[in-house]
Amino acid sequence: MRLFIAVNFNENIKNTLTDIIRKLGPYARQGSFTLTENLHLTLVFLGEVEPERVDKITMAMEEVAAKSFQLELSGLGHFRRDGGDIYWIGVENNETLQEIQSRLIRLLIRAGFKLEERKFKPHLTIGRRIIFDNSFNEKEFSKTLPEMSMEVNYISLMKSERINGRLTYTEIFSRQLDVSRGEDTGN
């Protein structure tokens, strides 16, 4: 099964992101945008994993000691790709997020997983293979984005699969972080 570890978003953040995607849609000549229910922040992409190895992943997640933290999203950006770019919403620099991700990587490598060696650049993918028409101004659009933040209280092990032709992400395990603050702030 195809797995990744992620931060899932609350409904307020998902609704705000969906509104942003809706506003981007008319400018896109091609590509596909992320479905609301699939919006997340990937911490570690594991790829294809045999079911009998899932317990090694959950043990690594359980070993990560971290307090809940405030996550702030801001700015529109993209990674250039042939055939259309990957568009994303940025994540403000966050030491706790970086530490959680780094610790997960070390524990998973120790458990025998082969992982991507790219530097962690936290971002929230909102579209793939996107080509915008010439009227789209990324910098101006980015200025219109609302402030978005939320309390992160847990991390999730997610399964990625196609169900009836639709990409679906299902949480199969979650690890509660130690609560250090109050409620989600929404957007």
PDB file of C-alpha atoms in Angstrom:
ATOM      1  CA  MET A   1       0.000   0.000   0.000  1.00  0.00           C
ATOM      2  CA  ARG A   2       1.078   3.593  -0.731  1.00  0.00           C
ATOM      3  CA  LEU A   3       1.685   5.527   2.508  1.00  0.00           C
ATOM      4  CA  PHE A   4       2.732   8.934   3.815  1.00  0.00           C
ATOM      5  CA  ILE A   5       2.807  10.737   7.165  1.00  0.00           C
ATOM      6  CA  ALA A   6       0.998  14.066   7.235  1.00  0.00           C
ATOM      7  CA  VAL A   7      -0.557  16.919   9.102  1.00  0.00           C
ATOM      8  CA  ASN A   8      -4.264  16.988   8.279  1.00  0.00           C
ATOM      9  CA  PHE A   9      -6.121  20.293   8.295  1.00  0.00           C
ATOM     10  CA  ASN A  10      -9.215  21.323  10.205  1.00  0.00           C
ATOM     11  CA  GLU A  11     -12.420  22.195   8.330  1.00  0.00           C
ATOM     12  CA  ASN A  12     -11.846  25.975   8.560  1.00  0.00           C
ATOM     13  CA  ILE A  13      -8.475  25.696   6.842  1.00  0.00           C
ATOM     14  CA  LYS A  14      -9.815  23.250   4.244  1.00  0.00           C
ATOM     15  CA  ASN A  15     -12.713  25.594   3.442  1.00  0.00           C
ATOM     16  CA  THR A  16     -10.382  28.583   3.077  1.00  0.00           C
ATOM     17  CA  LEU A  17      -8.030  26.584   0.833  1.00  0.00           C
ATOM     18  CA  THR A  18     -10.957  25.356  -1.259  1.00  0.00           C
ATOM     19  CA  ASP A  19     -12.054  28.957  -1.751  1.00  0.00           C
ATOM     20  CA  ILE A  20      -8.524  29.860  -2.923  1.00  0.00           C
ATOM     21  CA  ILE A  21      -8.535  26.919  -5.354  1.00  0.00           C
ATOM     22  CA  ARG A  22     -11.965  27.981  -6.637  1.00  0.00           C
ATOM     23  CA  LYS A  23     -10.589  31.483  -7.361  1.00  0.00           C
ATOM     24  CA  LEU A  24      -7.558  30.015  -9.187  1.00  0.00           C
ATOM     25  CA  GLY A  25      -9.643  27.705 -11.379  1.00  0.00           C
ATOM     26  CA  PRO A  26     -10.697  30.237 -14.041  1.00  0.00           C
ATOM     27  CA  TYR A  27      -7.051  31.133 -14.727  1.00  0.00           C
ATOM     28  CA  ALA A  28      -5.930  27.539 -15.342  1.00  0.00           C
ATOM     29  CA  ARG A  29      -5.600  26.367 -18.939  1.00  0.00           C
ATOM     30  CA  GLN A  30      -4.698  22.868 -17.791  1.00  0.00           C
ATOM     31  CA  GLY A  31      -3.978  20.793 -14.714  1.00  0.00           C
ATOM     32  CA  SER A  32      -5.831  19.459 -11.714  1.00  0.00           C
ATOM     33  CA  PHE A  33      -6.446  20.938  -8.297  1.00  0.00           C
ATOM     34  CA  THR A  34      -6.394  19.044  -5.000  1.00  0.00           C
ATOM     35  CA  LEU A  35      -9.773  17.851  -3.721  1.00  0.00           C
ATOM     36  CA  THR A  36     -10.865  19.430  -0.430  1.00  0.00           C
ATOM     37  CA  GLU A  37     -10.802  16.119   1.434  1.00  0.00           C
ATOM     38  CA  ASN A  38      -7.214  15.459   0.272  1.00  0.00           C
ATOM     39  CA  LEU A  39      -5.672  18.732   1.487  1.00  0.00           C
ATOM     40  CA  HIS A  40      -2.773  17.974   3.847  1.00  0.00           C
ATOM     41  CA  LEU A  41       0.870  18.752   4.603  1.00  0.00           C
ATOM     42  CA  THR A  42       3.171  15.808   3.869  1.00  0.00           C
ATOM     43  CA  LEU A  43       5.871  15.218   6.477  1.00  0.00           C
ATOM     44  CA  VAL A  44       7.309  11.968   5.090  1.00  0.00           C
ATOM     45  CA  PHE A  45       6.453  10.188   1.846  1.00  0.00           C
ATOM     46  CA  LEU A  46       6.982   6.447   2.284  1.00  0.00           C
ATOM     47  CA  GLY A  47       5.699   5.156  -1.054  1.00  0.00           C
ATOM     48  CA  GLU A  48       4.784   1.490  -1.444  1.00  0.00           C
ATOM     49  CA  VAL A  49       4.981  -0.338   1.886  1.00  0.00           C
ATOM     50  CA  GLU A  50       4.184  -3.971   2.659  1.00  0.00           C
ATOM     51  CA  PRO A  51       1.299  -4.215   5.180  1.00  0.00           C
ATOM     52  CA  GLU A  52       3.463  -6.146   7.647  1.00  0.00           C
ATOM     53  CA  ARG A  53       5.810  -3.108   7.951  1.00  0.00           C
ATOM     54  CA  VAL A  54       3.093  -0.653   9.046  1.00  0.00           C
ATOM     55  CA  ASP A  55       3.781  -1.401  12.716  1.00  0.00           C
ATOM     56  CA  LYS A  56       7.366  -0.139  12.256  1.00  0.00           C
ATOM     57  CA  ILE A  57       5.957   3.160  10.998  1.00  0.00           C
ATOM     58  CA  THR A  58       3.504   3.517  13.858  1.00  0.00           C
ATOM     59  CA  MET A  59       6.254   2.700  16.380  1.00  0.00           C
ATOM     60  CA  ALA A  60       8.430   5.451  14.871  1.00  0.00           C
ATOM     61  CA  MET A  61       5.518   7.890  15.077  1.00  0.00           C
ATOM     62  CA  GLU A  62       4.930   6.943  18.722  1.00  0.00           C
ATOM     63  CA  GLU A  63       8.598   7.616  19.492  1.00  0.00           C
ATOM     64  CA  VAL A  64       8.414  11.232  18.322  1.00  0.00           C
ATOM     65  CA  ALA A  65       8.110  13.432  21.385  1.00  0.00           C
ATOM     66  CA  ALA A  66       6.724  16.850  20.508  1.00  0.00           C
ATOM     67  CA  LYS A  67       4.267  19.383  21.792  1.00  0.00           C
ATOM     68  CA  SER A  68       1.358  20.637  19.727  1.00  0.00           C
ATOM     69  CA  PHE A  69       2.237  23.762  17.779  1.00  0.00           C
ATOM     70  CA  GLN A  70       0.793  26.604  15.744  1.00  0.00           C
ATOM     71  CA  LEU A  71       1.081  26.149  11.951  1.00  0.00           C
ATOM     72  CA  GLU A  72       0.819  29.199   9.726  1.00  0.00           C
ATOM     73  CA  LEU A  73       0.183  29.060   5.984  1.00  0.00           C
ATOM     74  CA  SER A  74       0.968  31.930   3.642  1.00  0.00           C
ATOM     75  CA  GLY A  75       1.796  32.763   0.076  1.00  0.00           C
ATOM     76  CA  LEU A  76       1.309  31.054  -3.255  1.00  0.00           C
ATOM     77  CA  GLY A  77       4.274  29.470  -4.992  1.00  0.00           C
ATOM     78  CA  HIS A  78       5.156  26.808  -7.503  1.00  0.00           C
ATOM     79  CA  PHE A  79       7.745  24.243  -8.520  1.00  0.00           C
ATOM     80  CA  ARG A  80       8.471  24.339 -12.242  1.00  0.00           C
ATOM     81  CA  ARG A  81       7.815  21.096 -14.067  1.00  0.00           C
ATOM     82  CA  ASP A  82       7.674  20.084 -17.724  1.00  0.00           C
ATOM     83  CA  GLY A  83       4.033  19.736 -18.713  1.00  0.00           C
ATOM     84  CA  GLY A  84       2.777  22.103 -16.008  1.00  0.00           C
ATOM     85  CA  ASP A  85       3.836  23.287 -12.577  1.00  0.00           C
ATOM     86  CA  ILE A  86       3.033  22.140  -9.052  1.00  0.00           C
ATOM     87  CA  TYR A  87       1.318  25.006  -7.192  1.00  0.00           C
ATOM     88  CA  TRP A  88       1.379  25.243  -3.422  1.00  0.00           C
ATOM     89  CA  ILE A  89       0.560  27.352  -0.401  1.00  0.00           C
ATOM     90  CA  GLY A  90       3.618  28.067   1.723  1.00  0.00           C
ATOM     91  CA  VAL A  91       4.214  27.121   5.341  1.00  0.00           C
ATOM     92  CA  GLU A  92       5.859  29.654   7.652  1.00  0.00           C
ATOM     93  CA  ASN A  93       9.160  28.487   9.133  1.00  0.00           C
ATOM     94  CA  ASN A  94       8.381  26.384  12.195  1.00  0.00           C
ATOM     95  CA  GLU A  95      11.065  24.781  14.357  1.00  0.00           C
ATOM     96  CA  THR A  96       8.721  22.198  15.909  1.00  0.00           C
ATOM     97  CA  LEU A  97       7.480  21.069  12.494  1.00  0.00           C
ATOM     98  CA  GLN A  98      11.073  20.727  11.264  1.00  0.00           C
ATOM     99  CA  GLU A  99      12.071  18.752  14.371  1.00  0.00           C
ATOM    100  CA  ILE A 100       9.126  16.348  14.038  1.00  0.00           C
ATOM    101  CA  GLN A 101       9.891  15.725  10.376  1.00  0.00           C
ATOM    102  CA  SER A 102      13.621  15.286  10.982  1.00  0.00           C
ATOM    103  CA  ARG A 103      13.045  12.872  13.872  1.00  0.00           C
ATOM    104  CA  LEU A 104      10.573  10.823  11.801  1.00  0.00           C
ATOM    105  CA  ILE A 105      13.114  10.534   8.985  1.00  0.00           C
ATOM    106  CA  ARG A 106      15.864   9.333  11.348  1.00  0.00           C
ATOM    107  CA  LEU A 107      13.590   6.785  13.059  1.00  0.00           C
ATOM    108  CA  LEU A 108      12.213   5.441   9.779  1.00  0.00           C
ATOM    109  CA  ILE A 109      15.663   5.082   8.220  1.00  0.00           C
ATOM    110  CA  ARG A 110      16.790   3.236  11.372  1.00  0.00           C
ATOM    111  CA  ALA A 111      13.742   0.953  10.898  1.00  0.00           C
ATOM    112  CA  GLY A 112      14.953   0.102   7.386  1.00  0.00           C
ATOM    113  CA  PHE A 113      12.914   2.427   5.163  1.00  0.00           C
ATOM    114  CA  LYS A 114      14.492   4.020   2.109  1.00  0.00           C
ATOM    115  CA  LEU A 115      13.324   7.640   1.918  1.00  0.00           C
ATOM    116  CA  GLU A 116      13.792  10.598  -0.415  1.00  0.00           C
ATOM    117  CA  GLU A 117      16.903  12.554   0.430  1.00  0.00           C
ATOM    118  CA  ARG A 118      15.568  15.972  -0.612  1.00  0.00           C
ATOM    119  CA  LYS A 119      15.648  18.769   1.947  1.00  0.00           C
ATOM    120  CA  PHE A 120      12.245  19.183   3.629  1.00  0.00           C
ATOM    121  CA  LYS A 121      10.448  22.198   2.149  1.00  0.00           C
ATOM    122  CA  PRO A 122       7.080  22.247   3.885  1.00  0.00           C
ATOM    123  CA  HIS A 123       4.276  23.254   1.539  1.00  0.00           C
ATOM    124  CA  LEU A 124       0.684  22.373   0.818  1.00  0.00           C
ATOM    125  CA  THR A 125       0.175  21.191  -2.771  1.00  0.00           C
ATOM    126  CA  ILE A 126      -3.012  22.642  -4.243  1.00  0.00           C
ATOM    127  CA  GLY A 127      -2.504  21.821  -7.936  1.00  0.00           C
ATOM    128  CA  ARG A 128      -0.500  19.648 -10.303  1.00  0.00           C
ATOM    129  CA  ARG A 129       0.405  20.042 -13.980  1.00  0.00           C
ATOM    130  CA  ILE A 130      -1.000  23.595 -13.816  1.00  0.00           C
ATOM    131  CA  ILE A 131      -0.514  26.033 -16.656  1.00  0.00           C
ATOM    132  CA  PHE A 132      -2.145  29.409 -16.081  1.00  0.00           C
ATOM    133  CA  ASP A 133      -3.166  31.774 -18.866  1.00  0.00           C
ATOM    134  CA  ASN A 134      -1.163  34.958 -19.392  1.00  0.00           C
ATOM    135  CA  SER A 135      -3.618  37.084 -17.411  1.00  0.00           C
ATOM    136  CA  PHE A 136      -2.673  35.359 -14.139  1.00  0.00           C
ATOM    137  CA  ASN A 137      -0.346  37.352 -11.861  1.00  0.00           C
ATOM    138  CA  GLU A 138       0.980  35.090  -9.105  1.00  0.00           C
ATOM    139  CA  LYS A 139       2.383  37.929  -6.975  1.00  0.00           C
ATOM    140  CA  GLU A 140      -0.851  39.932  -7.076  1.00  0.00           C
ATOM    141  CA  PHE A 141      -2.969  36.860  -6.361  1.00  0.00           C
ATOM    142  CA  SER A 142      -0.722  35.935  -3.430  1.00  0.00           C
ATOM    143  CA  LYS A 143      -1.393  39.361  -1.871  1.00  0.00           C
ATOM    144  CA  THR A 144      -5.110  38.522  -1.701  1.00  0.00           C
ATOM    145  CA  LEU A 145      -4.645  35.359   0.358  1.00  0.00           C
ATOM    146  CA  PRO A 146      -6.089  35.413   3.882  1.00  0.00           C
ATOM    147  CA  GLU A 147      -4.027  34.621   6.955  1.00  0.00           C
ATOM    148  CA  MET A 148      -4.384  30.952   7.887  1.00  0.00           C
ATOM    149  CA  SER A 149      -3.233  29.247  11.055  1.00  0.00           C
ATOM    150  CA  MET A 150      -4.219  26.279  13.163  1.00  0.00           C
ATOM    151  CA  GLU A 151      -3.092  24.302  16.153  1.00  0.00           C
ATOM    152  CA  VAL A 152      -1.497  20.994  15.157  1.00  0.00           C
ATOM    153  CA  ASN A 153      -2.344  18.396  17.792  1.00  0.00           C
ATOM    154  CA  TYR A 154      -1.580  15.164  15.938  1.00  0.00           C
ATOM    155  CA  ILE A 155       0.188  13.620  12.950  1.00  0.00           C
ATOM    156  CA  SER A 156      -1.374  10.952  10.753  1.00  0.00           C
ATOM    157  CA  LEU A 157      -0.303   7.916   8.779  1.00  0.00           C
ATOM    158  CA  MET A 158      -2.237   8.093   5.523  1.00  0.00           C
ATOM    159  CA  LYS A 159      -2.973   5.530   2.827  1.00  0.00           C
ATOM    160  CA  SER A 160      -3.253   6.763  -0.762  1.00  0.00           C
ATOM    161  CA  GLU A 161      -5.350   4.769  -3.218  1.00  0.00           C
ATOM    162  CA  ARG A 162      -7.686   5.122  -6.164  1.00  0.00           C
ATOM    163  CA  ILE A 163     -11.272   4.235  -5.317  1.00  0.00           C
ATOM    164  CA  ASN A 164     -13.654   4.267  -8.302  1.00  0.00           C
ATOM    165  CA  GLY A 165     -11.055   6.298 -10.228  1.00  0.00           C
ATOM    166  CA  ARG A 166     -10.782   8.966  -7.511  1.00  0.00           C
ATOM    167  CA  LEU A 167      -7.609   9.588  -5.504  1.00  0.00           C
ATOM    168  CA  THR A 168      -8.505   8.987  -1.864  1.00  0.00           C
ATOM    169  CA  TYR A 169      -6.443   9.494   1.288  1.00  0.00           C
ATOM    170  CA  THR A 170      -7.468   7.516   4.369  1.00  0.00           C
ATOM    171  CA  GLU A 171      -6.049   7.947   7.848  1.00  0.00           C
ATOM    172  CA  ILE A 172      -4.960   4.550   9.189  1.00  0.00           C
ATOM    173  CA  PHE A 173      -3.176   5.749  12.344  1.00  0.00           C
ATOM    174  CA  SER A 174      -2.756   9.007  14.245  1.00  0.00           C
ATOM    175  CA  ARG A 175      -0.304  10.098  16.910  1.00  0.00           C
ATOM    176  CA  GLN A 176      -1.521  12.702  19.406  1.00  0.00           C
ATOM    177  CA  LEU A 177       1.039  15.394  20.210  1.00  0.00           C
ATOM    178  CA  ASP A 178       1.320  16.722  23.743  1.00  0.00           C
ATOM    179  CA  VAL A 179      -1.147  19.592  23.958  1.00  0.00           C
ATOM    180  CA  SER A 180       0.554  22.877  24.797  1.00  0.00           C
ATOM    181  CA  ARG A 181      -1.960  25.514  23.701  1.00  0.00           C
ATOM    182  CA  GLY A 182      -5.674  26.150  23.210  1.00  0.00           C
ATOM    183  CA  GLU A 183      -8.126  25.564  20.380  1.00  0.00           C
ATOM    184  CA  ASP A 184      -7.691  25.865  16.617  1.00  0.00           C
ATOM    185  CA  THR A 185      -7.722  29.451  15.435  1.00  0.00           C
ATOM    186  CA  GLY A 186      -9.288  28.630  12.075  1.00  0.00           C
ATOM    187  CA  ASN A 187      -8.425  31.262   9.540  1.00  0.00           C
TER     188      ASN A 187
END
